[in-house]
Short mmCIF file of C-alpha atoms and ligand atoms in Angstrom, two decimals:
data_model
loop_
_atom_site.label_atom_id
_atom_site.label_comp_id
_atom_site.label_asym_id
_atom_site.label_seq_id
_atom_site.Cartn_x
_atom_site.Cartn_y
_atom_site.Cartn_z
CA MET X 133 -45.83 -28.43 55.42
CA LYS X 134 -48.70 -28.71 57.87
CA SER X 135 -51.32 -29.50 55.15
CA LYS X 136 -51.83 -33.19 54.30
CA LEU X 137 -52.61 -33.40 50.59
CA MET X 138 -54.38 -36.58 49.50
CA LEU X 139 -54.11 -37.47 45.80
CA HIS X 140 -55.99 -40.20 43.93
CA ASN X 141 -53.15 -42.40 42.52
CA THR X 142 -54.30 -44.20 39.27
CA LEU X 143 -51.57 -46.69 39.83
CA THR X 144 -52.83 -47.90 43.20
CA ARG X 145 -56.44 -46.86 42.66
CA ARG X 146 -56.72 -45.12 46.03
CA LYS X 147 -56.14 -41.88 47.59
CA GLU X 148 -52.63 -41.66 49.02
CA GLU X 149 -50.90 -38.85 51.16
CA PHE X 150 -48.70 -36.92 48.87
CA GLN X 151 -45.11 -37.15 50.06
CA PRO X 152 -42.55 -35.73 47.55
CA VAL X 153 -39.31 -37.67 46.63
CA ASN X 154 -37.21 -34.63 47.39
CA PRO X 155 -38.99 -32.04 49.33
CA PRO X 156 -39.34 -29.15 49.02
CA HIS X 157 -39.01 -29.84 45.33
CA VAL X 158 -41.82 -31.30 43.37
CA GLY X 159 -41.56 -32.60 39.99
CA ILE X 160 -44.82 -32.74 37.74
CA TYR X 161 -44.89 -34.07 34.17
CA VAL X 162 -48.23 -33.58 32.07
CA CYS X 163 -48.62 -34.69 28.51
CA GLY X 164 -49.41 -31.65 26.49
CA PRO X 165 -51.09 -31.29 23.02
CA THR X 166 -50.18 -32.76 19.82
CA VAL X 167 -50.14 -29.56 17.68
CA TYR X 168 -51.82 -30.11 14.51
CA GLY X 169 -55.32 -28.25 15.14
CA ASP X 170 -57.00 -25.56 16.97
CA PRO X 171 -57.20 -26.17 20.83
CA HIS X 172 -60.61 -27.16 21.80
CA LEU X 173 -62.48 -28.24 24.92
CA GLY X 174 -60.83 -31.51 25.33
CA HIS X 175 -57.65 -29.51 25.84
CA ALA X 176 -58.83 -27.02 28.33
CA ARG X 177 -59.76 -29.66 31.19
CA PRO X 178 -56.23 -31.25 31.65
CA ALA X 179 -54.71 -27.83 31.29
CA VAL X 180 -56.74 -26.32 34.05
CA THR X 181 -56.70 -29.41 36.11
CA PHE X 182 -52.99 -29.54 36.23
CA ASP X 183 -52.81 -25.68 36.65
CA LEU X 184 -54.85 -26.08 39.86
CA LEU X 185 -52.53 -28.67 41.08
CA PHE X 186 -49.39 -26.53 40.10
CA ARG X 187 -51.06 -23.50 41.87
CA TYR X 188 -51.94 -25.48 44.92
CA LEU X 189 -48.59 -27.08 45.45
CA ARG X 190 -46.81 -23.76 45.07
CA SER X 191 -49.21 -22.24 47.55
CA LEU X 192 -48.29 -24.99 49.99
CA GLY X 193 -44.74 -23.81 49.74
CA TYR X 194 -43.33 -26.59 47.39
CA LYS X 195 -40.74 -25.54 44.68
CA VAL X 196 -42.57 -27.02 41.71
CA ARG X 197 -40.71 -27.86 38.36
CA TYR X 198 -43.81 -28.54 36.13
CA VAL X 199 -42.92 -29.87 32.61
CA ARG X 200 -45.69 -30.14 29.98
CA ASN X 201 -44.43 -31.28 26.56
CA ILE X 202 -45.43 -30.36 22.97
CA THR X 203 -45.87 -33.45 20.67
CA ASP X 204 -44.72 -32.17 17.25
CA VAL X 205 -43.57 -35.49 15.82
CA GLY X 206 -44.37 -39.25 16.00
CA HIS X 207 -48.02 -39.09 17.02
CA LEU X 208 -49.72 -41.20 14.25
CA GLU X 209 -53.29 -41.11 13.24
CA ASN X 210 -54.48 -44.03 14.92
CA ASP X 211 -52.85 -43.26 18.34
CA ALA X 212 -50.65 -46.33 17.86
CA ASP X 213 -48.15 -47.49 15.25
CA GLU X 214 -50.27 -47.07 12.04
CA GLY X 215 -51.20 -44.27 9.81
CA GLU X 216 -49.87 -40.96 8.83
CA ASP X 217 -48.11 -38.71 11.20
CA LYS X 218 -50.84 -36.28 12.35
CA ILE X 219 -48.67 -33.25 11.91
CA THR X 220 -47.18 -34.38 8.51
CA LYS X 221 -50.59 -35.10 7.03
CA LYS X 222 -51.94 -31.53 8.02
CA ALA X 223 -48.75 -30.19 6.56
CA ARG X 224 -49.34 -32.08 3.34
CA LEU X 225 -52.87 -30.97 3.13
CA GLU X 226 -52.06 -27.34 3.65
CA LYS X 227 -48.95 -27.44 1.62
CA LEU X 228 -46.76 -26.27 4.40
CA GLU X 229 -43.66 -27.23 6.28
CA PRO X 230 -44.55 -29.59 9.45
CA MET X 231 -42.76 -27.21 11.55
CA GLU X 232 -44.91 -24.46 10.28
CA ILE X 233 -48.12 -26.43 11.41
CA ALA X 234 -46.45 -27.31 14.69
CA HIS X 235 -45.37 -23.59 15.51
CA TYR X 236 -48.68 -22.07 14.34
CA TYR X 237 -50.76 -24.37 16.79
CA THR X 238 -48.43 -24.25 19.57
CA GLU X 239 -48.92 -20.50 19.49
CA ARG X 240 -52.71 -20.98 19.26
CA TYR X 241 -52.60 -23.33 22.19
CA HIS X 242 -50.58 -20.75 24.12
CA ASP X 243 -52.93 -17.80 23.38
CA ALA X 244 -55.81 -20.05 24.54
CA MET X 245 -54.08 -21.16 27.66
CA ARG X 246 -53.26 -17.68 28.56
CA ALA X 247 -57.06 -16.65 28.08
CA LEU X 248 -58.05 -19.58 30.42
CA GLY X 249 -55.40 -18.29 33.32
CA VAL X 250 -53.38 -21.35 32.91
CA LEU X 251 -49.86 -20.53 33.99
CA SER X 252 -46.89 -21.42 31.72
CA PRO X 253 -45.10 -24.66 32.87
CA SER X 254 -41.42 -24.45 34.04
CA ILE X 255 -40.15 -26.17 30.92
CA GLU X 256 -42.10 -27.04 27.62
CA PRO X 257 -39.81 -29.63 25.72
CA LEU X 258 -40.42 -30.45 22.28
CA ALA X 259 -40.58 -34.06 20.97
CA SER X 260 -38.48 -32.87 17.80
CA GLY X 261 -36.07 -31.17 20.13
CA HIS X 262 -35.19 -34.33 22.03
CA ILE X 263 -34.36 -36.98 19.38
CA ILE X 264 -30.99 -37.80 20.65
CA GLU X 265 -32.29 -38.46 24.16
CA GLN X 266 -35.11 -40.59 22.61
CA ILE X 267 -32.61 -42.79 20.59
CA ALA X 268 -30.34 -43.26 23.70
CA TYR X 269 -33.43 -44.27 25.72
CA VAL X 270 -34.50 -46.85 22.91
CA GLN X 271 -30.84 -48.15 22.92
CA ARG X 272 -31.15 -48.77 26.92
CA ILE X 273 -34.35 -50.86 26.42
CA LEU X 274 -32.73 -52.84 23.57
CA ASP X 275 -29.69 -53.41 25.98
CA ARG X 276 -31.92 -54.72 28.56
CA GLY X 277 -33.34 -57.14 26.14
CA TYR X 278 -37.02 -55.63 26.13
CA ALA X 279 -36.98 -54.57 22.42
CA TYR X 280 -36.09 -56.02 19.17
CA VAL X 281 -35.02 -54.45 15.81
CA SER X 282 -37.21 -55.41 12.93
CA ASN X 283 -36.61 -54.16 9.30
CA GLY X 284 -35.15 -50.85 10.51
CA SER X 285 -37.83 -50.26 13.17
CA VAL X 286 -37.65 -50.98 16.93
CA TYR X 287 -40.52 -52.56 18.83
CA PHE X 288 -41.03 -53.03 22.40
CA ASP X 289 -41.37 -56.75 23.26
CA VAL X 290 -44.54 -56.77 25.30
CA GLU X 291 -44.66 -60.35 26.15
CA ARG X 292 -41.12 -60.61 27.27
CA TYR X 293 -41.71 -57.63 29.46
CA ASN X 294 -44.74 -59.02 30.99
CA ARG X 295 -42.93 -62.00 31.97
CA ASP X 296 -40.75 -59.86 34.40
CA HIS X 297 -43.15 -56.95 35.24
CA ASP X 298 -46.93 -56.31 34.89
CA TYR X 299 -48.08 -54.66 31.59
CA GLY X 300 -51.41 -53.30 32.09
CA ILE X 301 -50.96 -52.28 35.79
CA LEU X 302 -51.62 -48.64 35.14
CA SER X 303 -54.96 -49.05 33.08
CA GLY X 304 -56.18 -52.25 34.72
CA ARG X 305 -55.88 -54.42 31.66
CA ARG X 306 -54.35 -57.80 31.26
CA LEU X 307 -52.18 -58.76 28.41
CA ASP X 308 -54.22 -62.17 27.90
CA ASP X 309 -57.36 -60.26 27.54
CA MET X 310 -55.80 -57.54 25.20
CA LEU X 311 -54.22 -60.29 22.91
CA SER X 312 -57.56 -62.25 22.59
CA GLY X 313 -59.16 -58.99 21.50
CA THR X 314 -56.89 -58.42 18.71
CA ARG X 315 -56.63 -60.02 15.32
CA ASP X 316 -53.48 -61.94 14.40
CA LEU X 317 -50.88 -60.08 12.52
CA ASP X 318 -51.40 -60.31 8.77
CA GLY X 319 -47.71 -60.98 7.85
CA GLN X 320 -47.22 -57.47 6.69
CA SER X 321 -46.19 -56.21 10.11
CA ASP X 322 -42.68 -56.03 11.30
CA LYS X 323 -44.00 -56.81 14.83
CA ARG X 324 -43.78 -60.17 16.51
CA SER X 325 -46.97 -59.63 18.42
CA PRO X 326 -49.88 -57.40 17.98
CA ALA X 327 -49.39 -56.08 21.53
CA ASP X 328 -45.93 -54.87 20.71
CA PHE X 329 -45.63 -51.05 20.03
CA ALA X 330 -42.96 -48.87 18.25
CA LEU X 331 -40.04 -47.30 19.87
CA TRP X 332 -38.45 -46.15 16.58
CA LYS X 333 -39.93 -46.32 13.01
CA LYS X 334 -38.29 -46.60 9.92
CA ALA X 335 -39.50 -43.69 7.74
CA ALA X 336 -41.18 -44.44 4.57
CA PRO X 337 -39.47 -42.60 1.44
CA GLU X 338 -42.22 -39.98 1.29
CA HIS X 339 -41.97 -39.28 5.10
CA ILE X 340 -40.66 -35.59 5.64
CA MET X 341 -39.82 -35.65 9.50
CA ARG X 342 -37.01 -38.08 9.77
CA TRP X 343 -33.60 -38.40 11.74
CA PRO X 344 -30.68 -40.63 11.47
CA SER X 345 -30.44 -43.44 14.10
CA PRO X 346 -28.59 -46.63 14.49
CA TRP X 347 -31.47 -48.63 13.05
CA SER X 348 -32.82 -46.48 10.26
CA ASP X 349 -33.57 -43.02 9.06
CA GLY X 350 -36.92 -42.54 10.91
CA PHE X 351 -38.71 -41.01 13.97
CA PRO X 352 -39.51 -42.00 17.63
CA GLY X 353 -42.75 -43.73 18.63
CA TRP X 354 -45.22 -41.43 20.18
CA HIS X 355 -44.88 -42.87 23.67
CA MET X 356 -41.08 -42.55 23.65
CA GLU X 357 -40.76 -38.78 23.96
CA CYS X 358 -42.68 -38.79 27.45
CA SER X 359 -40.34 -41.32 28.88
CA ALA X 360 -37.15 -39.62 27.63
CA MET X 361 -38.01 -36.05 28.40
CA SER X 362 -39.69 -36.65 31.75
CA THR X 363 -36.72 -38.43 33.08
CA LYS X 364 -34.29 -35.92 31.60
CA TYR X 365 -35.87 -33.04 33.37
CA LEU X 366 -37.06 -34.60 36.55
CA GLY X 367 -34.88 -37.59 37.17
CA ASP X 368 -35.68 -41.28 36.92
CA THR X 369 -37.85 -41.02 39.99
CA PHE X 370 -40.25 -38.10 40.16
CA ASP X 371 -43.44 -37.10 41.96
CA ILE X 372 -46.61 -36.83 39.53
CA HIS X 373 -47.46 -37.83 36.04
CA GLY X 374 -50.74 -36.28 34.84
CA GLY X 375 -52.97 -36.30 31.88
CA GLY X 376 -56.51 -36.95 30.49
CA MET X 377 -57.88 -40.33 31.15
CA ASP X 378 -57.98 -41.03 27.34
CA LEU X 379 -54.08 -41.25 27.48
CA MET X 380 -54.14 -43.75 30.17
CA PHE X 381 -54.07 -46.62 27.26
CA PRO X 382 -51.93 -47.09 25.31
CA HIS X 383 -49.81 -43.94 25.96
CA HIS X 384 -49.20 -44.00 29.76
CA GLU X 385 -49.14 -47.71 29.98
CA CYS X 386 -46.47 -47.97 27.29
CA GLU X 387 -44.68 -45.02 28.87
CA LEU X 388 -44.51 -46.73 32.16
CA ALA X 389 -43.43 -50.04 30.56
CA GLN X 390 -40.70 -48.09 29.04
CA ASN X 391 -39.40 -46.58 32.03
CA THR X 392 -39.64 -49.93 33.88
CA ALA X 393 -37.61 -51.60 31.01
CA ALA X 394 -34.98 -48.90 31.07
CA GLU X 395 -34.55 -48.47 34.71
CA GLY X 396 -35.93 -51.42 36.50
CA HIS X 397 -38.82 -49.24 37.98
CA GLY X 398 -41.46 -46.79 36.94
CA ALA X 399 -40.71 -43.11 36.97
CA ALA X 400 -43.66 -41.34 38.49
CA LYS X 401 -44.75 -42.23 41.96
CA TYR X 402 -48.42 -40.76 41.37
CA TRP X 403 -50.29 -40.97 38.24
CA VAL X 404 -53.09 -38.51 38.12
CA HIS X 405 -55.84 -38.58 35.35
CA ASN X 406 -58.56 -36.19 34.79
CA ASN X 407 -61.88 -37.23 33.56
CA MET X 408 -63.33 -36.24 30.07
CA ILE X 409 -65.61 -33.68 28.77
CA THR X 410 -68.69 -34.66 27.09
CA ILE X 411 -71.30 -32.51 25.06
CA ASN X 412 -74.86 -33.01 25.89
CA GLY X 413 -73.93 -36.55 27.08
CA GLN X 414 -72.00 -37.53 24.10
CA LYS X 415 -68.11 -37.75 23.66
CA MET X 416 -66.74 -34.87 21.69
CA GLY X 417 -65.70 -35.97 18.05
CA LYS X 418 -65.26 -34.31 14.80
CA SER X 419 -67.40 -37.04 13.04
CA LEU X 420 -70.36 -36.32 15.71
CA GLY X 421 -70.43 -32.52 14.70
CA ASN X 422 -70.05 -31.40 18.23
CA PHE X 423 -66.35 -30.58 18.22
CA ILE X 424 -66.09 -27.09 19.70
CA THR X 425 -62.79 -25.21 19.52
CA LEU X 426 -61.79 -22.81 22.53
CA GLU X 427 -62.13 -19.79 20.06
CA GLU X 428 -65.42 -20.82 18.92
CA LEU X 429 -66.61 -20.83 22.79
CA PHE X 430 -64.96 -17.49 23.29
CA THR X 431 -66.74 -15.93 20.24
CA GLY X 432 -70.03 -18.02 20.31
CA ASN X 433 -69.42 -18.85 16.58
CA HIS X 434 -70.81 -22.56 16.63
CA ALA X 435 -74.20 -24.00 15.87
CA LEU X 436 -74.28 -25.59 19.26
CA LEU X 437 -73.60 -22.42 21.15
CA ALA X 438 -76.42 -20.07 22.26
CA GLN X 439 -73.84 -17.36 23.01
CA ALA X 440 -70.20 -16.56 23.56
CA TYR X 441 -68.49 -17.79 26.74
CA SER X 442 -65.61 -15.88 28.29
CA PRO X 443 -62.51 -17.80 29.09
CA MET X 444 -63.04 -17.46 32.69
CA THR X 445 -66.57 -18.81 32.48
CA ILE X 446 -64.96 -21.87 30.98
CA ARG X 447 -62.35 -22.09 33.57
CA PHE X 448 -65.01 -21.83 36.45
CA PHE X 449 -67.27 -24.38 34.49
CA ILE X 450 -64.33 -26.94 34.67
CA LEU X 451 -63.55 -26.00 38.43
CA GLN X 452 -67.00 -26.61 39.39
CA ALA X 453 -66.79 -30.31 39.00
CA HIS X 454 -64.25 -32.58 40.38
CA TYR X 455 -61.50 -33.36 37.97
CA ARG X 456 -62.27 -37.03 38.45
CA SER X 457 -65.83 -36.56 37.47
CA THR X 458 -67.13 -36.44 33.92
CA LEU X 459 -68.17 -32.85 32.94
CA ASP X 460 -70.91 -32.53 30.64
CA PHE X 461 -71.03 -29.30 28.50
CA SER X 462 -74.54 -27.66 27.79
CA ASN X 463 -75.37 -24.00 27.10
CA GLU X 464 -77.52 -24.25 30.34
CA ALA X 465 -74.57 -25.45 32.37
CA LEU X 466 -72.25 -22.73 31.03
CA GLN X 467 -74.71 -20.03 31.59
CA ALA X 468 -75.08 -21.26 35.19
CA ALA X 469 -71.37 -20.84 35.51
CA GLU X 470 -71.37 -17.43 34.10
CA LYS X 471 -73.84 -16.19 36.54
CA GLY X 472 -72.07 -18.01 39.60
CA LEU X 473 -68.63 -16.48 38.46
CA ASP X 474 -70.48 -13.00 38.29
CA ARG X 475 -71.74 -13.37 41.83
CA LEU X 476 -68.58 -14.40 43.15
CA MET X 477 -66.64 -11.59 41.53
CA LYS X 478 -69.28 -9.09 42.56
CA ALA X 479 -68.78 -10.32 46.34
CA VAL X 480 -65.00 -9.82 45.72
CA GLU X 481 -65.70 -6.34 44.93
CA THR X 482 -68.07 -5.97 47.78
CA LEU X 483 -65.41 -7.32 50.15
CA GLY X 484 -63.06 -4.44 49.03
CA LYS X 485 -65.80 -1.94 50.18
CA LEU X 486 -66.69 -3.47 53.59
CA THR X 487 -65.90 -1.31 56.74
CA PRO X 488 -64.82 -3.03 60.00
CA SER X 489 -66.71 -2.84 63.16
CA GLU X 490 -65.46 -3.26 66.90
CA ARG X 491 -66.11 -6.93 66.77
CA SER X 492 -66.90 -9.82 64.42
CA THR X 493 -70.09 -11.85 64.22
CA VAL X 494 -68.42 -14.10 61.75
CA GLU X 495 -65.54 -16.88 61.81
CA VAL X 496 -63.18 -16.24 59.09
CA GLU X 497 -61.04 -19.46 60.07
CA GLU X 498 -64.11 -21.57 59.06
CA LEU X 499 -63.67 -20.51 55.46
CA ARG X 500 -59.77 -21.09 55.61
CA THR X 501 -60.49 -24.59 57.09
CA ARG X 502 -63.13 -25.59 54.54
CA CYS X 503 -60.90 -24.51 51.70
CA GLU X 504 -57.89 -26.28 52.96
CA GLU X 505 -59.80 -29.54 53.73
CA ALA X 506 -61.42 -29.65 50.33
CA MET X 507 -58.25 -28.78 48.33
CA ASN X 508 -56.41 -31.54 50.45
CA ASP X 509 -59.05 -34.11 49.59
CA ASP X 510 -57.79 -34.74 46.12
CA LEU X 511 -58.27 -31.26 44.69
CA ASN X 512 -61.97 -31.03 45.61
CA SER X 513 -62.50 -27.70 43.78
CA PRO X 514 -66.20 -27.87 43.76
CA LEU X 515 -66.31 -27.90 47.53
CA VAL X 516 -64.18 -24.94 47.64
CA ILE X 517 -66.49 -23.05 45.34
CA ALA X 518 -69.30 -24.13 47.68
CA ALA X 519 -67.71 -22.74 50.62
CA LEU X 520 -66.85 -19.47 48.70
CA PHE X 521 -70.52 -18.99 47.96
CA ASP X 522 -71.54 -19.44 51.43
CA TRP X 523 -69.22 -16.66 52.19
CA VAL X 524 -70.66 -14.57 49.29
CA ARG X 525 -73.78 -14.53 51.28
CA ILE X 526 -71.98 -13.64 54.57
CA ILE X 527 -69.98 -10.88 52.81
CA ASN X 528 -73.26 -9.25 51.52
CA GLN X 529 -74.70 -9.67 54.95
CA ILE X 530 -71.89 -7.72 56.42
CA TYR X 531 -72.24 -5.15 53.70
CA GLU X 532 -75.98 -4.76 54.62
CA LYS X 533 -74.89 -4.54 58.24
CA GLN X 534 -76.66 -7.69 59.23
CA GLN X 535 -73.27 -9.02 60.42
CA THR X 536 -70.22 -7.44 61.49
CA ILE X 537 -66.49 -7.89 60.99
CA SER X 538 -63.30 -6.70 62.97
CA GLU X 539 -60.49 -4.98 61.24
CA GLU X 540 -58.27 -7.97 61.84
CA ASP X 541 -60.78 -10.41 60.46
CA LEU X 542 -61.49 -8.19 57.66
CA ARG X 543 -57.96 -8.19 56.62
CA GLN X 544 -57.72 -11.97 56.92
CA LEU X 545 -60.76 -12.35 54.91
CA ARG X 546 -59.49 -10.28 52.17
CA SER X 547 -56.32 -11.94 51.95
CA LEU X 548 -57.78 -15.41 52.20
CA VAL X 549 -60.41 -14.83 49.37
CA GLY X 550 -57.77 -13.28 47.25
CA THR X 551 -55.42 -16.19 47.61
CA VAL X 552 -58.32 -18.82 47.15
CA VAL X 553 -59.97 -17.16 44.27
CA PHE X 554 -57.01 -15.54 42.22
CA ASP X 555 -53.95 -17.56 43.24
CA ILE X 556 -55.27 -21.14 43.63
CA LEU X 557 -58.35 -21.34 41.51
CA GLY X 558 -56.64 -18.97 39.13
CA LEU X 559 -59.84 -16.89 38.53
CA ARG X 560 -59.60 -13.19 37.39
CA ASP X 561 -62.25 -10.47 37.09
CA GLU X 562 -62.58 -10.08 33.33
CA LYS X 563 -64.61 -7.04 33.66
CA ALA X 564 -61.76 -5.32 35.28
CA THR X 565 -58.95 -6.04 32.70
CA GLY X 566 -57.57 -3.91 29.73
CA SER X 567 -59.34 -0.36 29.03
CA ASP X 568 -62.15 -1.60 31.42
CA ASN X 569 -59.73 -0.70 34.17
CA LEU X 570 -60.77 3.02 33.46
CA VAL X 571 -64.31 2.37 34.05
CA ALA X 572 -64.45 2.04 37.63
CA PRO X 573 -62.39 5.08 38.58
CA LEU X 574 -64.27 7.26 35.97
CA VAL X 575 -67.69 6.17 37.33
CA GLU X 576 -66.53 6.73 40.92
CA THR X 577 -65.32 10.20 40.15
CA LEU X 578 -68.79 11.16 38.41
CA LEU X 579 -70.49 9.62 41.46
CA ALA X 580 -68.43 11.70 43.62
CA VAL X 581 -69.49 14.86 41.84
CA ARG X 582 -72.95 13.78 42.08
CA ALA X 583 -72.72 13.23 45.78
CA GLU X 584 -71.36 16.89 46.12
CA ALA X 585 -74.54 18.12 43.96
CA LYS X 586 -76.84 16.22 46.18
CA ALA X 587 -75.28 17.52 49.31
CA ALA X 588 -75.78 21.12 47.81
CA LYS X 589 -79.29 20.19 46.97
CA ASP X 590 -78.65 20.61 43.26
CA TRP X 591 -81.01 17.85 42.22
CA ALA X 592 -80.88 18.69 38.45
CA THR X 593 -77.14 17.97 38.24
CA SER X 594 -77.53 14.76 40.47
CA ASP X 595 -80.33 13.47 38.28
CA ARG X 596 -78.52 14.32 34.92
CA ILE X 597 -75.32 12.31 35.99
CA ARG X 598 -77.52 9.47 37.12
CA ASP X 599 -79.60 9.49 33.81
CA ARG X 600 -76.56 9.85 31.70
CA LEU X 601 -74.94 6.95 33.24
CA THR X 602 -78.25 4.97 32.87
CA GLU X 603 -78.11 5.78 29.06
CA ILE X 604 -74.64 4.13 28.71
CA GLY X 605 -75.62 1.12 30.61
CA ILE X 606 -74.53 1.80 34.23
CA ARG X 607 -77.27 1.31 36.84
CA VAL X 608 -77.05 3.54 39.88
CA LYS X 609 -78.83 2.39 43.11
CA ASP X 610 -79.07 4.96 45.97
CA ARG X 611 -78.42 3.72 49.52
CA LYS X 612 -78.85 5.24 52.80
CA ASP X 613 -75.00 6.11 52.94
CA GLY X 614 -74.10 6.74 49.50
CA CYS X 615 -74.75 4.55 46.30
CA ASP X 616 -73.92 1.30 44.30
CA TRP X 617 -73.41 1.04 40.67
CA GLU X 618 -73.33 -1.90 38.20
CA ILE X 619 -72.67 -2.28 34.49
CA GLU X 620 -75.77 -3.80 33.00
ZN1 ZN Q 752 -47.31 -38.20 26.93
#
C-alpha cells in the first residue's frame, strides 16, 4: 500500500497513520440501527460515512470485513438501563410481535440504504441471534471480578473497573465527575452505584423478549451485543470501530470497558466517530417537530421541505461536509447540493464525449494526487469534491476546445473520474437509471435522423424533430459540429 491513510482516532484524540492489525485484512465494526422506526436523516450520516471508509479501504486493496449490527433487543427507552425496550414498546402499541416490528423496520432500513448507494456490509448480525455469545461474554466479565449479580440481573462494577483501568478514556469523562452529577440510588435499584450499567437484565413478568440464562430469564444489556458480536466476527483485537458521536457515551464507553474487563485490553485500535446532522441549527428530535425520515426527504412530504430530494442529493450533501464537522440541514443547502451534483454528473457525461488531441494542455496526475491526498487526510471528502469541481471546469474547457487532452490522458482521466465519483464517493447518475436508460439512446437516434435531414437540407423535418423534442422537455442546442441536448 503506497498510500498513507491518516485517521482521527477518538481514543487518542489525534490523527494516526492507519496500520491494520493483520494486513491485507481489515476489520470494521459499526453500530447499526435499533429497528423500531423509519430510517431518518440521523441514520444516513453514519451509514454514508462508513460506506465511504469501506469503499476507500477496498480501493486501496485491503480485504475488508465490514460488520454492521442490527439492534433488535435490549435497547431501552432512556439509552441506559431503565424504561421499556424500544422494540417491545412499539410492538405493544401496534399489537404486533416484536420480531414483526424488527423485521419490518430492518427492511425499511435496507431499502433506504440501497437508495443512498450504501453497500451492504459483509456481515449484519442481529443482537437476538447472539444471545448465547452474550451470555458467555457476561460470564467472562463476572469471572474476572468486574461485575456482580443482583436480584437476577448482572451489572458492570464501574468503580471496581476504574481502579484497574480508565473508565471514561474514550469519551473524555472522569468517573468522579460522572458520579457527582448523578443522584444517589433511591433504594429501588439493584445497582450498587449509579454509574454501573446492566450486562444482563432480569425480565419483568410482562416482558416478551426473554431468554434463559444462569442468572434469570431475561435479556442482554444494550452495550453487550456490540462487545460480543464484534469480537466474534473480527477477533479480540480488530482495526476500526465506528459510529455516530451520540453513541460515544454511554454506549461505546461501556463497550470498551466490557472488552477491557473480559480481555485485559480494548478490542478496536481506532475509534472513528461521525458528527451529527442538525436541522436549521437545531438538534433533530421528535419533540421539536423537525424529525424527518428518509422517505419524507425522498418524496418531499414534510412541512419543513420545500421539495423532494433524491437519495443521491442526500448522499452528496453528506459527502460535501467532512464527517467530523457538524452538518446543518436546510432547503437551501440541499438545493445547492442538488445543483452541484447535477453539474458533476453532466461533466461525467461530457467526459464520455471528449475527443483526444495530439498532446495535452492538462495534467491528469494533478487530480489523482489531490484526490488521494484528500482521502488520506482523514477521509476529507469535501476536498475531493472541490478537486472534482475544478476538473468539471477543465472538462468543459476541453469540450469547448480551449484545452486539449491526449488519448492516453483521456483514458486515464475517464478511469480516474469513474473510480472517484462512482466507486469511492459511491455516487450514481440517477437520471440514467431504470427506464430512463432508454431516453439517451432514443434521443440520440432521433438526433441522428435530424442530422441526416439537415445534411439533405430538409429543414422541415429537422425543425419538426427539434420542436417535438422541446415539447416533451428535451432542449436541443446546435453547435458548429453537431448538437447537445438536455432534459429540462
Ligand atoms: Zn453498538
